[in-house]
Amino acid sequence: MNPFLRRATEYLRDTSQFLQITSPEPLSVFIGKHERRNDLLDVPVRIVGSPGTGKTMLASMVEYRTLEAVLLEQNNPNYRELTAAYNDARFADGDVPRVAAVRLPMESEYRDFWELPYEGAVKTKLMLALIQARAVIGLYRNLTANNRRDVADIGVTTRPEAYAQVEQIGGTRSLDQLSRAREVESAVYAIGSSLIPPTLEDIPQAANAPYQPFEAIQEFSIDWDGEPIALRPLVILDDVHTLHPDQLAALLRALARREMRIGRWMMMRMDSLSPHDILRSSDEDFGPGLKVERDYIDIYMQNVAHRRIERRRFRSMAEDMADRYLKFVPSLRDRGVDSFGATLLRRAPSFGIVNLRELKALINRDQKVLEITDGRRQQLTNIVSEYVANAKARDLTEEIRLAMLRVLMHRHAGRVSGVNLSLFDDPDPVVEVKAKPDIVDAAKVHLHHLFSRPLHYGLEDLCDASSENAELFLQLAGTLVDKLEAKVIRRQTAELTAQQQQEVLTQKAAEIVEKWSFPYARRVKSLIEEMGRRCVENSMLPNAPLGGGATSFGILEEELVQLLRTEKELLSVLKYAVAYGALTAVRNYGQGGKKWCLFELSGVVRLAYGLDLGRGSFLECKVAEIEAASEGVA
């Protein structure tokens, strides 16, 4: 089976197999290079991302059993980059571990506790007791996973001032703490899974008694190569978005207690946040008395603040990840294919003599309609030729040069419109037209829609179309791998032409958009269809006013702020559109002396509509227009 299409890392139980397909880049970027790296084990951390951005992979990567397995294999060249990432993130010091982390999946029965017939405080207490008990069990399981020590060999340091809590968790001996944790887990689990929950009076003592290991445990100690070392504990609650919103808020407030010495990370999807959070508003705090950056830290796995850096980083990570996955495709491995990027040809696609003849005829017709003299056309042709001669790009083929000429002709005509041609046979514009990179982008988009010339091909385009989403990248890459396998089976070259890549990616993108099934998906599709249509219409204007064409729609910041103060359903539509990767919100974008909020069409939408992958070009919209488009009445 194509491994690109079975990415879910939580299904990989074997550590060595997991490490073979794991890229250390997310750990280095999101944790190792975080400006508050030294605080990430002291306050709660919310790690937020759309589905498929790598939250579970990151959590699994830092679990102690994985960390120890890597550090014990120092001579393995495949682990050198991961070891460096551990050191950058302060999870290791050289080849010595410094953090004992455990990942707890939250999609199981924790939500059930919110349905129990008790007061909110009781339900929260039971949920916290189960989480803490399983965290303790998981930490000891991780510390003994590689058969290098027994539970009895693990030392525990508790907070000196937490004497009462230490007694509640079973004392200071590891075996007693593990026994107490199992007792609490069994008692609390029985309550949540009962067909008929017990009354408050009948709740077992093991579940009712105080139990706060997060406030009692400070660090673990183990023997490492004959020397004692201390490990900071870290509990990673994965997929906390499955909790009830009130339950999640109560959990964050509980984990924000300053007495806790255990690191607390919460991995969550963006759709569990409010529209304010998703749109990155700075005027809303999470719950009474909690402030971001002071009481908890947010890490977004899709960072719109440093987008160029993020795009380059993702390209590197995606290429590394694809090459790792490629090793698990037997038909390609047996042919010696070890570089995914090398299979995606970047050669300029063949245009064809017939298409070239039709393009020249189109330019001749435009010249006549625009009343451009032969001399002026030659001047514009020289401008294009000079640009091509000095350009770094080497794929500026004849059809692109001709399409550039057509754009310049229309721009020139626009700049001399209104001049009395009876007085001036060939007037000069006030501002001469120039050939620039955006003219090249426009030429490529025009050729794609007019003559089906491939627009999206090569590894960089594939990465950019994935919108910094690892799962989406692997879905798109997986369809290309299927095509590659089919060619190899037919004894053809293990390469995909630009045309083959475009066909596969366009079809897959349309399929992904069609299968959207998240909340408000119907209205999001209506919005995307209308905005996609408008962007294509703008992109095909012959004078290319926005270069490669519009790929976003923008509303004034003051309009968005007013919208956020309402309770309109449109906020939910935009929230889920951003949370599930249909749109990207960019706040406070400066243009024309004004501040805008841009809603960029995602890469997969641009693939489906044949739009440029560049950023920054947008159509001005009003909130009312966006609302009407989402309702299908635009």
XYZ file of C-alpha atoms in Angstrom, residues 28-562:
535
model
C 13.630 22.374 15.718
C 11.383 25.131 14.382
C 8.412 25.205 16.738
C 10.213 24.259 19.954
C 13.973 24.668 19.493
C 13.696 28.137 17.919
C 10.802 29.418 20.001
C 11.570 32.749 21.604
C 10.388 31.415 24.984
C 12.037 28.027 24.674
C 13.203 28.071 28.300
C 9.643 28.577 29.600
C 7.909 25.770 27.701
C 8.075 23.349 30.654
C 7.000 25.906 33.261
C 3.627 27.145 31.981
C 0.880 25.423 29.982
C 1.478 25.417 26.225
C -1.246 25.178 23.588
C 0.140 23.807 20.325
C -2.464 24.653 17.701
C -2.759 23.535 14.103
C -5.139 22.479 11.378
C -5.682 18.728 10.903
C -2.523 17.209 9.448
C -0.020 19.862 10.485
C 1.969 17.345 12.546
C 0.775 17.787 16.139
C 0.702 14.070 16.936
C 3.993 13.482 15.130
C 5.649 16.154 17.271
C 4.171 14.690 20.466
C 5.293 11.170 19.563
C 8.748 12.403 18.601
C 9.489 13.801 22.072
C 8.115 10.912 24.143
C 10.839 9.564 26.384
C 10.873 6.058 24.881
C 11.605 7.628 21.467
C 14.108 10.115 22.845
C 16.038 7.383 24.662
C 16.016 5.055 21.656
C 17.583 7.798 19.509
C 20.209 8.821 22.070
C 21.282 5.198 22.510
C 22.003 4.951 18.762
C 24.572 7.720 18.465
C 26.412 5.880 15.683
C 23.310 5.724 13.498
C 23.719 8.460 10.854
C 19.946 8.559 10.333
C 19.486 9.904 13.877
C 22.027 12.733 13.821
C 19.581 15.422 12.709
C 16.995 14.269 15.239
C 19.603 14.300 18.020
C 20.520 17.858 17.072
C 16.828 18.796 17.187
C 16.499 17.299 20.679
C 19.443 19.409 21.800
C 18.019 22.560 20.222
C 14.743 21.997 22.057
C 16.532 21.295 25.394
C 15.178 17.753 25.522
C 18.757 16.479 25.556
C 22.170 17.750 26.508
C 24.614 16.133 24.136
C 23.707 12.450 24.319
C 22.062 12.711 27.760
C 18.254 13.010 28.055
C 16.851 15.895 30.084
C 13.065 15.540 29.702
C 10.766 12.595 30.355
C 7.662 13.155 28.209
C 4.526 11.095 27.755
C 1.743 11.546 25.200
C -1.843 10.971 26.336
C -4.442 10.687 23.540
C -7.549 12.590 24.639
C -10.030 11.229 22.120
C -11.097 8.338 24.378
C -13.554 8.581 27.272
C -12.592 11.922 28.822
C -15.487 13.693 27.085
C -17.877 11.205 28.736
C -17.211 12.737 32.131
C -18.939 15.927 31.003
C -22.144 13.932 30.547
C -22.189 12.672 34.145
C -25.049 13.958 36.352
C -22.754 15.923 38.677
C -21.829 19.563 39.146
C -19.160 20.984 36.850
C -16.524 21.076 39.578
C -17.031 17.360 40.334
C -16.842 16.386 36.667
C -13.658 18.423 36.225
C -12.099 16.855 39.326
C -12.788 13.333 38.045
C -11.373 14.136 34.598
C -8.238 15.659 36.122
C -7.748 12.659 38.390
C -7.937 10.279 35.413
C -5.545 12.410 33.352
C -3.010 12.645 36.172
C -3.217 8.944 37.008
C -2.685 7.938 33.397
C 0.111 10.478 33.063
C 1.978 8.907 35.989
C 1.427 5.414 34.581
C 2.546 6.582 31.148
C 5.673 8.280 32.486
C 6.809 5.134 34.295
C 5.956 3.023 31.234
C 8.090 5.318 29.062
C 10.994 5.318 31.498
C 11.071 1.499 31.447
C 10.131 1.014 27.766
C 13.596 0.138 26.454
C 14.336 -2.495 29.148
C 17.178 -0.496 30.671
C 15.663 -0.188 34.149
C 12.788 -1.275 36.356
C 10.255 0.985 38.017
C 12.005 0.464 41.362
C 15.212 1.924 39.870
C 13.536 5.279 39.170
C 13.939 7.992 41.752
C 11.388 10.746 42.334
C 11.989 14.249 43.636
C 8.927 15.988 45.047
C 8.329 19.622 45.925
C 9.453 20.187 49.524
C 6.376 22.291 50.299
C 3.974 19.695 48.833
C 4.008 17.344 51.827
C 0.237 16.731 51.830
C 0.097 16.085 48.082
C 3.024 13.628 48.341
C 1.054 11.460 50.756
C -1.939 11.521 48.401
C 0.069 10.192 45.445
C 1.549 7.244 47.371
C 4.696 8.765 48.872
C 8.114 9.191 47.318
C 8.770 5.612 46.178
C 8.167 4.982 42.483
C 6.472 1.594 43.004
C 4.038 3.089 45.513
C 3.244 6.002 43.190
C 2.568 3.630 40.302
C 0.319 1.471 42.487
C -1.641 4.521 43.660
C -2.008 5.791 40.085
C -3.415 2.444 38.945
C -5.851 2.463 41.835
C -7.110 5.942 40.968
C -7.347 5.138 37.246
C -9.400 2.018 37.902
C -11.781 3.782 40.288
C -12.346 6.874 38.119
C -12.621 4.898 34.895
C -15.346 2.739 36.457
C -17.405 5.875 37.172
C -17.159 7.269 33.660
C -17.877 3.959 31.934
C -20.783 2.890 34.166
C -24.196 2.499 32.575
C -25.655 4.087 35.711
C -23.206 6.496 37.388
C -23.034 6.237 41.179
C -24.444 8.968 43.364
C -21.977 11.391 44.918
C -22.217 9.495 48.189
C -21.354 6.204 46.469
C -18.257 7.410 44.602
C -15.361 5.131 45.700
C -12.837 6.573 48.128
C -9.997 5.991 45.656
C -11.692 8.359 43.204
C -12.990 10.809 45.773
C -9.795 11.347 47.764
C -7.428 14.176 46.774
C -4.937 13.180 44.067
C -2.570 15.818 42.633
C 0.704 14.338 41.323
C 1.133 17.311 38.968
C 1.557 19.546 42.020
C 3.727 17.081 43.944
C 6.248 15.617 41.472
C 9.170 17.833 40.499
C 11.530 15.538 38.598
C 12.626 11.940 38.072
C 16.127 10.564 38.425
C 17.620 7.580 36.596
C 21.018 6.026 35.995
C 22.572 6.931 32.631
C 25.865 5.261 31.775
C 26.674 4.877 35.458
C 25.821 8.465 36.382
C 22.602 9.733 37.995
C 20.696 12.269 35.878
C 17.567 14.335 36.531
C 14.641 14.447 34.099
C 11.925 17.115 33.935
C 8.529 15.438 33.428
C 6.294 16.599 30.584
C 2.712 15.497 29.932
C 1.382 16.060 26.396
C -2.399 15.952 26.084
C -3.026 15.171 22.429
C -6.275 16.149 20.683
C -7.764 18.085 23.596
C -10.199 19.624 21.110
C -12.321 16.486 21.568
C -13.314 17.761 25.009
C -16.434 19.838 25.590
C -15.560 23.559 25.231
C -16.415 24.243 28.891
C -14.446 21.158 29.870
C -11.428 22.367 27.876
C -11.620 25.802 29.485
C -11.752 24.233 32.947
C -8.771 22.016 32.070
C -6.643 24.981 31.011
C -7.506 26.888 34.173
C -6.571 23.869 36.291
C -3.266 23.347 34.474
C -2.345 27.027 34.830
C -1.658 26.642 38.563
C 1.752 28.061 39.285
C 2.652 25.331 41.789
C 2.924 22.678 39.085
C 6.438 21.601 38.129
C 5.381 19.120 35.472
C 5.361 20.463 31.924
C 1.866 20.623 30.408
C 1.354 20.727 26.651
C -2.011 20.587 24.922
C -2.198 19.672 21.240
C -5.379 20.972 19.652
C -7.056 21.705 16.355
C -7.806 25.271 15.379
C -11.555 24.679 15.224
C -11.661 24.347 19.014
C -10.668 28.012 19.303
C -12.988 30.997 19.130
C -13.169 33.136 15.980
C -11.145 35.758 17.866
C -8.327 33.277 18.505
C -8.366 31.837 15.001
C -8.292 35.295 13.461
C -5.495 36.174 15.924
C -7.262 39.029 17.681
C -5.249 40.503 20.531
C -8.184 41.751 22.580
C -9.488 38.431 23.913
C -8.052 36.336 26.728
C -8.892 32.726 27.477
C -11.182 32.554 30.469
C -11.341 34.793 33.529
C -7.968 35.851 34.845
C -5.823 34.009 32.254
C -3.688 35.914 29.806
C -1.765 34.522 26.862
C 2.021 34.798 27.233
C 1.646 35.299 30.988
C -0.372 32.254 32.087
C -0.023 30.092 28.985
C 1.844 30.107 25.678
C 0.352 29.560 22.237
C 2.369 27.920 19.462
C 0.706 27.945 16.033
C 1.998 25.304 13.636
C 1.069 27.546 10.713
C 2.744 30.838 11.418
C 1.396 33.715 9.330
C 3.774 36.179 10.980
C 6.888 34.838 9.208
C 5.431 33.431 6.016
C 8.491 33.462 3.787
C 10.531 31.686 6.440
C 7.658 29.286 7.062
C 7.358 28.454 3.365
C 11.090 27.740 3.028
C 11.055 25.680 6.202
C 8.124 23.613 5.012
C 9.745 22.945 1.645
C 12.785 21.524 3.435
C 10.685 19.421 5.800
C 8.376 18.136 3.068
C 11.270 17.102 0.806
C 12.936 15.275 3.692
C 9.662 13.583 4.626
C 8.892 12.542 1.033
C 12.337 10.996 0.559
C 11.870 9.022 3.787
C 8.458 7.727 2.680
C 9.839 6.867 -0.760
C 11.959 4.119 0.812
C 8.763 2.237 1.676
C 7.515 2.080 -1.935
C 9.020 -1.228 -3.185
C 8.487 -0.651 -6.910
C 10.357 2.674 -6.792
C 12.978 1.553 -4.282
C 13.853 -1.401 -6.506
C 14.420 1.021 -9.397
C 16.857 3.017 -7.265
C 14.559 6.020 -6.904
C 15.620 7.763 -3.692
C 14.801 11.423 -4.411
C 11.159 12.379 -4.737
C 11.982 15.821 -6.110
C 13.987 14.292 -8.952
C 10.888 12.439 -10.200
C 8.923 15.689 -10.628
C 10.381 17.242 -13.746
C 10.800 21.012 -13.767
C 11.466 21.198 -17.497
C 9.257 23.669 -19.331
C 6.238 21.825 -20.725
C 5.845 21.313 -24.442
C 3.559 23.955 -25.932
C 2.984 22.654 -29.427
C 3.098 24.249 -32.853
C -0.693 24.608 -33.122
C -0.949 26.403 -29.780
C 1.937 28.681 -30.718
C 0.217 29.580 -33.992
C -3.052 30.364 -32.152
C -1.212 32.497 -29.568
C 0.477 34.553 -32.288
C -2.869 35.024 -34.036
C -4.407 36.218 -30.737
C -1.619 38.777 -30.288
C -2.041 40.002 -33.867
C -5.790 40.497 -33.292
C -5.126 42.346 -30.018
C -2.588 44.586 -31.749
C -5.160 45.555 -34.335
C -7.935 46.174 -31.787
C -5.613 48.174 -29.523
C -4.272 50.176 -32.505
C -0.654 49.446 -31.640
C 1.814 50.207 -34.421
C 4.411 47.719 -35.594
C 7.119 50.004 -34.269
C 5.565 50.111 -30.808
C 5.134 46.330 -30.831
C 8.810 45.920 -31.672
C 9.717 48.244 -28.814
C 7.639 46.149 -26.391
C 9.199 42.986 -27.782
C 12.635 44.435 -27.089
C 11.585 45.177 -23.480
C 10.637 41.526 -23.049
C 13.848 40.300 -24.694
C 16.004 42.504 -22.471
C 14.213 41.231 -19.362
C 14.631 37.610 -20.443
C 18.347 38.128 -21.140
C 18.929 39.439 -17.600
C 16.520 37.128 -15.760
C 17.798 34.352 -13.520
C 15.001 32.036 -14.610
C 15.822 29.806 -17.555
C 12.300 28.589 -18.383
C 11.139 31.736 -20.187
C 10.205 29.906 -23.364
C 8.838 31.429 -26.552
C 5.199 31.126 -25.525
C 5.909 32.862 -22.204
C 7.707 35.692 -24.002
C 4.776 36.095 -26.366
C 2.264 36.061 -23.495
C 4.365 38.698 -21.714
C 4.285 40.814 -24.874
C 0.485 40.572 -24.952
C 0.235 41.801 -21.344
C 2.574 44.727 -22.093
C 0.537 45.646 -25.157
C -2.627 45.869 -23.091
C -0.888 47.827 -20.337
C 0.525 50.240 -22.894
C -2.892 50.698 -24.485
C -4.393 51.435 -21.085
C -1.815 54.115 -20.368
C -2.396 55.997 -23.619
C -6.167 55.636 -23.647
C -7.923 58.981 -24.048
C -5.117 60.475 -26.139
C -6.321 61.939 -29.465
C -4.747 59.586 -31.989
C -5.445 62.015 -34.834
C -2.814 64.299 -33.292
C -0.441 61.570 -32.096
C 0.004 58.533 -34.320
C 1.847 56.532 -31.674
C 1.767 58.449 -28.368
C 4.181 57.674 -25.550
C 2.632 56.916 -22.159
C 3.443 59.117 -19.173
C 4.867 56.027 -17.434
C 6.592 53.469 -19.661
C 5.605 49.836 -19.235
C 8.212 47.452 -17.866
C 8.729 43.709 -17.895
C 8.808 42.394 -14.315
C 8.411 39.048 -12.523
C 4.692 39.657 -12.040
C 4.331 39.877 -15.842
C 5.916 36.417 -16.074
C 3.422 35.125 -13.499
C 0.558 36.634 -15.456
C 1.828 35.088 -18.697
C 1.926 31.616 -17.123
C -1.592 31.928 -15.705
C -2.964 33.177 -19.052
C -1.320 30.315 -20.933
C -2.725 27.824 -18.440
C -6.318 28.948 -18.902
C -6.169 29.722 -22.623
C -4.076 26.774 -23.799
C -3.979 24.330 -20.831
C -0.243 24.860 -20.397
C 0.752 23.355 -17.007
C 0.993 25.948 -14.235
C 1.782 23.820 -11.172
C 4.642 21.335 -11.384
C 7.852 20.523 -9.565
C 8.505 19.884 -5.875
C 8.445 23.555 -4.838
C 4.991 24.083 -6.317
C 3.775 20.891 -4.651
C 5.059 22.119 -1.273
C 3.575 25.599 -1.695
C 0.223 24.153 -2.741
C 0.147 22.170 0.512
C -0.213 25.359 2.605
C 2.363 24.176 5.159
C 0.199 21.146 5.991
C 2.137 17.871 6.150
C -0.885 15.602 5.732
C -2.151 17.550 2.726
C 1.331 17.412 1.190
C 1.384 13.641 1.557
C -2.093 13.314 0.067
C -1.046 15.266 -3.008
C 2.329 13.548 -3.178
C 0.630 10.177 -2.762
C -1.389 10.635 -5.954
C 1.824 11.489 -7.810
C 3.488 8.377 -6.384
C 0.572 6.276 -7.640
C 1.157 7.707 -11.113
C 4.886 7.019 -10.827
C 4.265 3.410 -9.802
C 1.965 2.913 -12.780
C 4.713 4.164 -15.129
C 7.359 1.951 -13.516
C 5.122 -1.123 -13.813
C 4.827 -0.376 -17.546
C 8.637 -0.165 -17.666
C 8.611 3.568 -18.359
C 10.903 6.160 -16.762
C 10.281 7.012 -13.099
C 9.558 10.641 -13.908
C 6.440 12.746 -14.256
C 6.234 15.461 -16.873
C 4.779 18.866 -16.062
C 1.573 17.915 -17.878
C 1.190 14.674 -15.934
C 1.779 16.464 -12.626
C -0.768 19.157 -13.429
C -3.459 16.662 -14.387
C -2.984 14.579 -11.237
C -2.808 17.549 -8.862
C -5.812 19.366 -10.335
C -7.965 16.256 -10.126
C -6.871 15.475 -6.563
C -7.381 19.069 -5.415
C -10.930 19.148 -6.788
C -11.604 15.838 -5.048
C -10.325 17.157 -1.703
C -12.488 20.279 -1.920
C -15.529 18.223 -2.902
C -15.068 15.930 0.133
C -14.938 18.726 2.709
C -17.353 17.687 5.464
C -16.475 19.888 8.420
C -19.039 22.181 10.113
C -20.371 24.861 7.742
C -18.654 23.078 4.841
C -21.550 23.854 2.492
C -21.307 27.580 3.147
C -17.510 27.490 2.963
C -17.762 25.800 -0.439
C -20.187 28.471 -1.637
C -17.793 31.180 -0.482
C -14.810 29.459 -2.116
C -16.677 28.937 -5.394
C -17.624 32.605 -5.669
C -14.226 33.923 -4.622
C -12.425 31.381 -6.814
C -14.531 32.511 -9.791
C -13.759 36.172 -9.127
C -10.046 35.478 -8.751
C -9.935 33.583 -12.057
C -11.809 36.433 -13.709
C -9.269 38.926 -12.368
C -6.324 36.703 -13.297
C -7.480 36.554 -16.909
C -7.693 40.305 -17.450
C -5.376 40.861 -20.444
C -3.482 43.737 -18.798
C -2.879 41.677 -15.622
C -3.402 44.531 -13.114
C -2.437 42.215 -10.234
C 0.329 40.346 -12.012
C -0.341 36.643 -11.534
C -3.853 37.543 -10.469
C -5.853 37.811 -7.269
C -5.603 34.879 -4.896
C -7.226 36.475 -1.851
C -10.087 38.720 -0.849
C -9.617 41.455 1.699
C -11.812 43.488 3.989
C -10.795 46.577 5.898
C -9.582 45.900 9.427
C -12.226 48.169 10.937
C -14.937 46.134 9.203
C -13.525 42.899 10.572
C -13.301 44.343 14.087
C -16.950 45.348 13.865
